[in-house]
Short mmCIF file of C-alpha atoms in Angstrom, two decimals:
data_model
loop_
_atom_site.label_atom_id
_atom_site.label_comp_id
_atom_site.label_asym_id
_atom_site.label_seq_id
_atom_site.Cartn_x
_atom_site.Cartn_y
_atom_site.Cartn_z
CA UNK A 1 152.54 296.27 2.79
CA UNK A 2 153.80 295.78 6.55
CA UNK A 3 154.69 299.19 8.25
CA UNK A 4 156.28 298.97 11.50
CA UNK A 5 156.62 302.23 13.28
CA UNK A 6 159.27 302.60 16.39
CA UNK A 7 156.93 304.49 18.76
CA UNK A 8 160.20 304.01 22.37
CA UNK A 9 163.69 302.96 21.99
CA UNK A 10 164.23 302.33 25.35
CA UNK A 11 164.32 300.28 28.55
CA UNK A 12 162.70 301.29 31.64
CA UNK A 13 162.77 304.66 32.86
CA UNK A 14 163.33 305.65 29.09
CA UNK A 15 166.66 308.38 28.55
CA UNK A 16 166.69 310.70 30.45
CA UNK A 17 165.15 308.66 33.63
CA UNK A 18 163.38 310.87 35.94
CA UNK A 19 166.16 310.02 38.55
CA UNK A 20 169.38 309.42 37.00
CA UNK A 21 172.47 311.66 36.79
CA UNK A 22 174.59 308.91 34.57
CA UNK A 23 176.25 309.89 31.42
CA UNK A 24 173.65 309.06 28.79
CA UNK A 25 171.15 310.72 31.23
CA UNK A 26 172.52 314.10 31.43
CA UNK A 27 173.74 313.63 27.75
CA UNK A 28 170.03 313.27 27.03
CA UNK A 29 169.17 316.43 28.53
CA UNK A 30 171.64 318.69 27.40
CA UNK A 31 170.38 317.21 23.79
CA UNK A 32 166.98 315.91 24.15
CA UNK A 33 166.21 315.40 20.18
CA UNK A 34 169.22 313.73 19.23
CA UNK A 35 169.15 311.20 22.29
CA UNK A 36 166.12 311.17 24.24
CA UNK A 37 164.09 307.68 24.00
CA UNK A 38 160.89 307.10 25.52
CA UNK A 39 160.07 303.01 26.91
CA UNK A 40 159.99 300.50 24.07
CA UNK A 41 157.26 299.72 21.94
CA UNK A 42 156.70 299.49 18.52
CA UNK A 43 152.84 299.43 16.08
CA UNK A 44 152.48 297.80 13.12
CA UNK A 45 149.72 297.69 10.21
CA UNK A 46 149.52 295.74 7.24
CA UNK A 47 147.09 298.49 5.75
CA UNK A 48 148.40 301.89 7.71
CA UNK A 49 145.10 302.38 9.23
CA UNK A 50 144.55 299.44 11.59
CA UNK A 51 146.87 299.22 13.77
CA UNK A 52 148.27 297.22 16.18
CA UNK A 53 151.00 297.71 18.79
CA UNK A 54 153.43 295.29 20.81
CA UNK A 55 153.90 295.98 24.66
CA UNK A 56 151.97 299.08 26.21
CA UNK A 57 155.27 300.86 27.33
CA UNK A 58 154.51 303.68 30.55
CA UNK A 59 154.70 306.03 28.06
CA UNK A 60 152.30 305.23 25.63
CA UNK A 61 149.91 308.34 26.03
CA UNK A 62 153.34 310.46 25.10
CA UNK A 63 153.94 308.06 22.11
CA UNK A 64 150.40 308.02 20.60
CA UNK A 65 150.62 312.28 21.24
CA UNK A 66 154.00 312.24 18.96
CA UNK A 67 152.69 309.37 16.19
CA UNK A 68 150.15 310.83 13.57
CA UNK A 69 149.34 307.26 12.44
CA UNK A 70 147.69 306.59 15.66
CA UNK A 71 145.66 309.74 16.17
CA UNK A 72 141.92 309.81 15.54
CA UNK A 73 140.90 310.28 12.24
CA UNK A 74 139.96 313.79 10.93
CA UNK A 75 136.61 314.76 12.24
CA UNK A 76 135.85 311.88 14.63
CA UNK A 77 134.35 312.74 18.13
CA UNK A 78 135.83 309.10 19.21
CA UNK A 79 137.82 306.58 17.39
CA UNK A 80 141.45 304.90 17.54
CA UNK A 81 143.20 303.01 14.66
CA UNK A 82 144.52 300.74 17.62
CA UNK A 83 142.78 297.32 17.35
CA UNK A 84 145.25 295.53 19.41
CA UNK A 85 147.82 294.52 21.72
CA UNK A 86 150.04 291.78 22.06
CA UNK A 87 152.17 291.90 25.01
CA UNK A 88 155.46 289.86 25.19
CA UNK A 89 155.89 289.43 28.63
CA UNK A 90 154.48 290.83 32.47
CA UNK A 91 157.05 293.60 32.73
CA UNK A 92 156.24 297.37 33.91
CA UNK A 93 157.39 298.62 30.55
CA UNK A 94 155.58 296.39 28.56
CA UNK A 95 151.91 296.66 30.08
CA UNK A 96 151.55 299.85 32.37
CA UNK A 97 150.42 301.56 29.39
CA UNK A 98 147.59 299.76 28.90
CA UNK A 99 146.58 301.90 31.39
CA UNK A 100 146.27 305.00 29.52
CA UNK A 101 143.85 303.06 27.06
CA UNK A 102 140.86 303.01 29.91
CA UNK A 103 138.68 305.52 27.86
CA UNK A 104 136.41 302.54 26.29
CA UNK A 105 137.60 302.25 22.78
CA UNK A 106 137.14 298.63 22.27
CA UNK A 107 140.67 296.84 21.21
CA UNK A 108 141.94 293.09 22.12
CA UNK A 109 144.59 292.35 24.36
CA UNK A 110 146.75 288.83 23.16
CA UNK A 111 148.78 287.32 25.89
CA UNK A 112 149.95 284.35 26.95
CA UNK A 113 147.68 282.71 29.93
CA UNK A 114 150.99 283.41 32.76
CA UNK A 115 150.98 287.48 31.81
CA UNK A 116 147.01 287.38 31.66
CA UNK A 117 147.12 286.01 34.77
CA UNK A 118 149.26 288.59 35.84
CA UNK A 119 146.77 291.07 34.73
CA UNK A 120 143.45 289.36 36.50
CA UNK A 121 145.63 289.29 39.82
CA UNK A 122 145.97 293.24 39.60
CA UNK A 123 142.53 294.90 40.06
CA UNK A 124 143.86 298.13 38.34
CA UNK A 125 143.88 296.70 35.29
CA UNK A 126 139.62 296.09 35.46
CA UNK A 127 139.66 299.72 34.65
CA UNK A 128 139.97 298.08 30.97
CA UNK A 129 136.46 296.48 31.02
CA UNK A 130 136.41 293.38 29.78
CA UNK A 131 133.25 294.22 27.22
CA UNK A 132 135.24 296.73 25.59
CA UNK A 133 138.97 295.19 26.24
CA UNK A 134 139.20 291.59 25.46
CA UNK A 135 141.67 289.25 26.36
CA UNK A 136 142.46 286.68 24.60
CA UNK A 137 145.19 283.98 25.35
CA UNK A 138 147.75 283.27 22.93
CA UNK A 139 150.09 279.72 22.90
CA UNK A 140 153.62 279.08 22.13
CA UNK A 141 154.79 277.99 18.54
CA UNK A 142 150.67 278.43 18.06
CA UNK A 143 149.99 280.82 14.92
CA UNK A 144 147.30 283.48 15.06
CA UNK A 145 145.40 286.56 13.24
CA UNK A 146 144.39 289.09 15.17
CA UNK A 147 140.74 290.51 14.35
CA UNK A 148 140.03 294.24 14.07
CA UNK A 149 137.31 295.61 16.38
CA UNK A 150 134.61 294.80 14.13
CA UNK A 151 136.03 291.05 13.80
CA UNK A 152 136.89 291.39 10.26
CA UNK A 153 140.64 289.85 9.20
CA UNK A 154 143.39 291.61 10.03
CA UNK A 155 145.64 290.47 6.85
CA UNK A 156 148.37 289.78 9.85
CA UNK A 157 149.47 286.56 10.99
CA UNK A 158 151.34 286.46 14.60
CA UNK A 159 153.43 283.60 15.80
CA UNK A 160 154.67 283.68 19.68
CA UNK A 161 157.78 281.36 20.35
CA UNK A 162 159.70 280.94 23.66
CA UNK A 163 162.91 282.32 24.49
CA UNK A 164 165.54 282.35 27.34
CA UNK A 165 164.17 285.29 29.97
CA UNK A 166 162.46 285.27 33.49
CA UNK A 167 159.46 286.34 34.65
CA UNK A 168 158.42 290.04 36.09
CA UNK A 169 160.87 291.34 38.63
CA UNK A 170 158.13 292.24 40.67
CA UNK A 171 157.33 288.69 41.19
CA UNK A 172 160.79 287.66 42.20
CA UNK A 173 160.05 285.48 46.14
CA UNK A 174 156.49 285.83 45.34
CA UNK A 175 153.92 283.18 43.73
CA UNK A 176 153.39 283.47 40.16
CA UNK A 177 150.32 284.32 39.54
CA UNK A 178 150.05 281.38 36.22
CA UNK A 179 151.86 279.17 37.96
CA UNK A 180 155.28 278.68 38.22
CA UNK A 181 156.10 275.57 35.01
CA UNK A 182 155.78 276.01 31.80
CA UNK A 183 156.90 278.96 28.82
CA UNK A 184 155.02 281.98 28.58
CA UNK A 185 156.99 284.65 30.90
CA UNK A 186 159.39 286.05 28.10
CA UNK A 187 158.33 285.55 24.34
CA UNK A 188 159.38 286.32 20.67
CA UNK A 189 157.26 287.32 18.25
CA UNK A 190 157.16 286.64 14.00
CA UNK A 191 155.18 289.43 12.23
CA UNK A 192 153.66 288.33 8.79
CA UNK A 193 151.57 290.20 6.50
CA UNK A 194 149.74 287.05 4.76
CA UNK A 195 149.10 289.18 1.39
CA UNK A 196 153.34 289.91 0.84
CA UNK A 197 154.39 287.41 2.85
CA UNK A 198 156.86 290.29 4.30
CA UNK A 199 158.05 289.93 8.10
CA UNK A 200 159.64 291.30 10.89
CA UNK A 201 160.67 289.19 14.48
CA UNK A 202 160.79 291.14 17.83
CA UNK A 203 162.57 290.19 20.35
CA UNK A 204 162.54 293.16 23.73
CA UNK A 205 163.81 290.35 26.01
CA UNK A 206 165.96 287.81 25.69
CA UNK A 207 168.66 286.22 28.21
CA UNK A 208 170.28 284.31 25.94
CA UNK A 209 170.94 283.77 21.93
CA UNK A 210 170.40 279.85 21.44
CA UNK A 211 171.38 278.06 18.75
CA UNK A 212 167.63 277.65 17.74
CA UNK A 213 166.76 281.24 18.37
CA UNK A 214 169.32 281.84 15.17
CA UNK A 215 168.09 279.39 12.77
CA UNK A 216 164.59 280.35 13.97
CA UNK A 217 165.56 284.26 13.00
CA UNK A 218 168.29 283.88 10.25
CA UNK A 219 167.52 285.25 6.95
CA UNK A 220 164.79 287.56 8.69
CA UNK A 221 164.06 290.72 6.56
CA UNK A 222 164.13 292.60 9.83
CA UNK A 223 165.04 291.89 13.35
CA UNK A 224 164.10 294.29 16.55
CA UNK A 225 166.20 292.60 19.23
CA UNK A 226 166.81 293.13 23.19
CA UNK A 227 169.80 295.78 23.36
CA UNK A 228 169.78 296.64 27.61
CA UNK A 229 173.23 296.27 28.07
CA UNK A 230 176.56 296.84 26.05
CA UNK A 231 178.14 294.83 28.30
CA UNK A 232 176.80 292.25 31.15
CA UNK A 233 178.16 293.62 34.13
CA UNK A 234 177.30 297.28 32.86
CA UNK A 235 175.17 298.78 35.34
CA UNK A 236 177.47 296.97 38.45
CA UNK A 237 180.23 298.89 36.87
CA UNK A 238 178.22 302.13 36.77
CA UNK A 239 177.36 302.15 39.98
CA UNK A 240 174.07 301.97 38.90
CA UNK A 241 172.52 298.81 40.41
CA UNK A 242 174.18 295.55 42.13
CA UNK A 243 172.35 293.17 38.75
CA UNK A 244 173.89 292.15 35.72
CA UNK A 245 172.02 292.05 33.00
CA UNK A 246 171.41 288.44 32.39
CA UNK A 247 170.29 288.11 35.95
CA UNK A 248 167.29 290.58 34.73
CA UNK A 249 166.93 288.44 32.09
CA UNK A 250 169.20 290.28 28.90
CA UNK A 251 171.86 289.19 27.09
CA UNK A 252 174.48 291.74 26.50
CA UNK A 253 175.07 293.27 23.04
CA UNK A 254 178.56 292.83 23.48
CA UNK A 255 181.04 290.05 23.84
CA UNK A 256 181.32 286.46 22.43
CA UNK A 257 178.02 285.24 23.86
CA UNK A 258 176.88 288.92 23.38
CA UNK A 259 174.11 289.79 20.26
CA UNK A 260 176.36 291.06 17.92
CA UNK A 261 178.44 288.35 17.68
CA UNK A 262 175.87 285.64 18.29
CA UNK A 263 173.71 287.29 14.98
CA UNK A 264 176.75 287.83 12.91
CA UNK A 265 176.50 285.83 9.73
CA UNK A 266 172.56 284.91 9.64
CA UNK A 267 172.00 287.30 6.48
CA UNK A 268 169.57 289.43 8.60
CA UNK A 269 168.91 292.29 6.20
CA UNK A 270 168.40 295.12 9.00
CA UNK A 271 169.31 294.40 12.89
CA UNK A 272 167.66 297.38 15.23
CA UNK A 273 168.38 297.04 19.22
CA UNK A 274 165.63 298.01 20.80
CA UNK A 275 165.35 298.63 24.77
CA UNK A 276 168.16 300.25 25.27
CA UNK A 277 169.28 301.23 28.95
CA UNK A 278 170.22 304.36 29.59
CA UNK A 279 173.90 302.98 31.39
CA UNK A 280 174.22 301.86 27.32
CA UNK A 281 177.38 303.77 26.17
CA UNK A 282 176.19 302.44 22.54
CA UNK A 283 173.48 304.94 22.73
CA UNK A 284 175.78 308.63 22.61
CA UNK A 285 176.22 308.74 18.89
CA UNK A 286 180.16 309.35 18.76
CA UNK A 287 180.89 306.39 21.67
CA UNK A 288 182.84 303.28 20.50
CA UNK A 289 180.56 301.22 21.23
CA UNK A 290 177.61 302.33 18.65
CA UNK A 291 180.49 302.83 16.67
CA UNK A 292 181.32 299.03 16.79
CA UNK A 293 177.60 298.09 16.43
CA UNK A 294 176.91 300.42 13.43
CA UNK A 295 179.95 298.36 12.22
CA UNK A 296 178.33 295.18 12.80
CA UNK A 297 175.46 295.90 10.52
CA UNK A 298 173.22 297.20 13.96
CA UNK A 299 170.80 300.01 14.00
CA UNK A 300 169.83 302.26 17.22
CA UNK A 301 166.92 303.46 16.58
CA UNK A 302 165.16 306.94 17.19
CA UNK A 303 161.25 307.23 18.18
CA UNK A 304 159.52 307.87 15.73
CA UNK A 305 161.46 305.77 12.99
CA UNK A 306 159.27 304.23 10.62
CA UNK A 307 159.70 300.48 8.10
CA UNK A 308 158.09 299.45 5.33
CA UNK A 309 158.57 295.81 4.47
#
């Protein structure tokens, strides 16, 4: 059985961000548990007590304190169910967290070689030492099962696959620290619990939906998919920022290129947006816009929601 718990909803800086007077912000904090979202993440388990997560969001620490299937077992001086994580791409949100996992438990960290590289160029992150934290490099369209700490079988198998994106922002003028060919800066993911045969794809960032990327995810059982922007120019609009959001590397949710009408028709049994900005009108509850995308057959998601597959 594949559980798949939501532990951030959002993009960076989460809703409210710390800075941020915009609608959805100060909607956010006049009602913070009907709209606040931490960064996005989500763990998964194929037995719900190893566990394994996808991107280290900045607010991890906050999401393992609010997710009881990630605490330390009852009576435990030290222990985590976490035996992994796979990280998608070199973003802030998706590996800052891994900073709040220095305390020695021993877990794996699956990348590909251009975001590990990323890693070994930042001396911060040998605060995860190496005997405890492994890293282990993870290829394109290359299958894999992650191993629990012990190196037993984790049930779980993980395939990565390329789609349209960019690399780190952070890195924009500057050498890339893997180089600067090849896939490996924005990936997909295929979840599989090998005993079920259940499945989930996740997809934080994506620039563009491709006529492969839909036969690759059509007739998915369950789809978490990159939901920044309702519309491309959002944040310009806004006044928010002078990017749209395929220039950072996200398609828009909206219009005939957008998500919803690029995944229309694939007989996807549950759609969820994940990373959702906080200049995303589809996030206030009553707004047309989550209106139209409830109407579509799309789910925003709270923290905290849970799937069983």
């Amino acid at each position: 059985m594949l559980r798949v718990v939501v532990l951030g909803a959002a993009a960076g800086g989460g809703v409210p961000q710390w800075n941020c007077g915009c609608t959805g912000c100060r909607a956010a904090r006049a009602d913070s548990r009907q709209l606040q979202r931490t960064q996005a993440s989500v763990a998964f388990s194929a037995d719900g007590d190893n566990w394994f997560l996808i991107n280290a969001s900045p607010d991890l620490r906050q999401q393992f304190n609010a997710t009881p299937q990630l605490h330390p077992k009852p009576g435990a001086l030290r222990h985590t169910p976490i035996a992994g994580v796979i990280l998608t791409n070199g973003e802030v949100d998706a590996v800052a967290g891994l900073l709040s996992m220095r305390e020695g438990s021993p877990f794996t960290i699956y990348a590909h070689d251009k975001v590990l590289a990323i890693l070994k160029a930042n001396s911060i992150f040998n605060v995860l030492n190496e005997k405890n934290v492994k890293r282990q490099p993870i290829g394109v369209d290359e299958p894999f099962e992650p191993r629990l700490p012990d190196g037993a079988r984790s049930g779980i198998e993980v395939v990565a696959f390329e789609v349209a994106g960019k690399s780190a922002w952070y890195l924009e003028g500057k050498a890339h620290p893997g180089g600067s060919s090849g896939a490996g800066d924005t990936l997909g993911l295929k979840i599989t619990d090998k005993s079920t045969g259940k499945n989930f794809y996740f997809l934080a960032a994506c620039a563009e939906v491709t006529d492969a990327l839909r036969a690759q995810i059509a007739g998915a059982s369950l789809v978490f998919f990159d939901g920044t922007v309702w519309r491309d120019d959002e944040m310009i609009q806004a006044g928010l920022g002078q990017k749209t959001g395929k220039s950072m590397g996200h398609v828009a949710m909206s219009g005939e290129d957008g998500a919803i009408a690029r995944l229309a028709g694939l007989d996807i049994d549950r759609k969820i947006f994940l990373h959702i900005n906080n200049s995303n009108p589809a996030l206030l509850p009553s707004s047309p816009e989550r209106k139209a995308a409830e109407h579509a057959g799309w789910q925003i998601p709270a923290d905290g929601t849970e799937i069983v597959l």
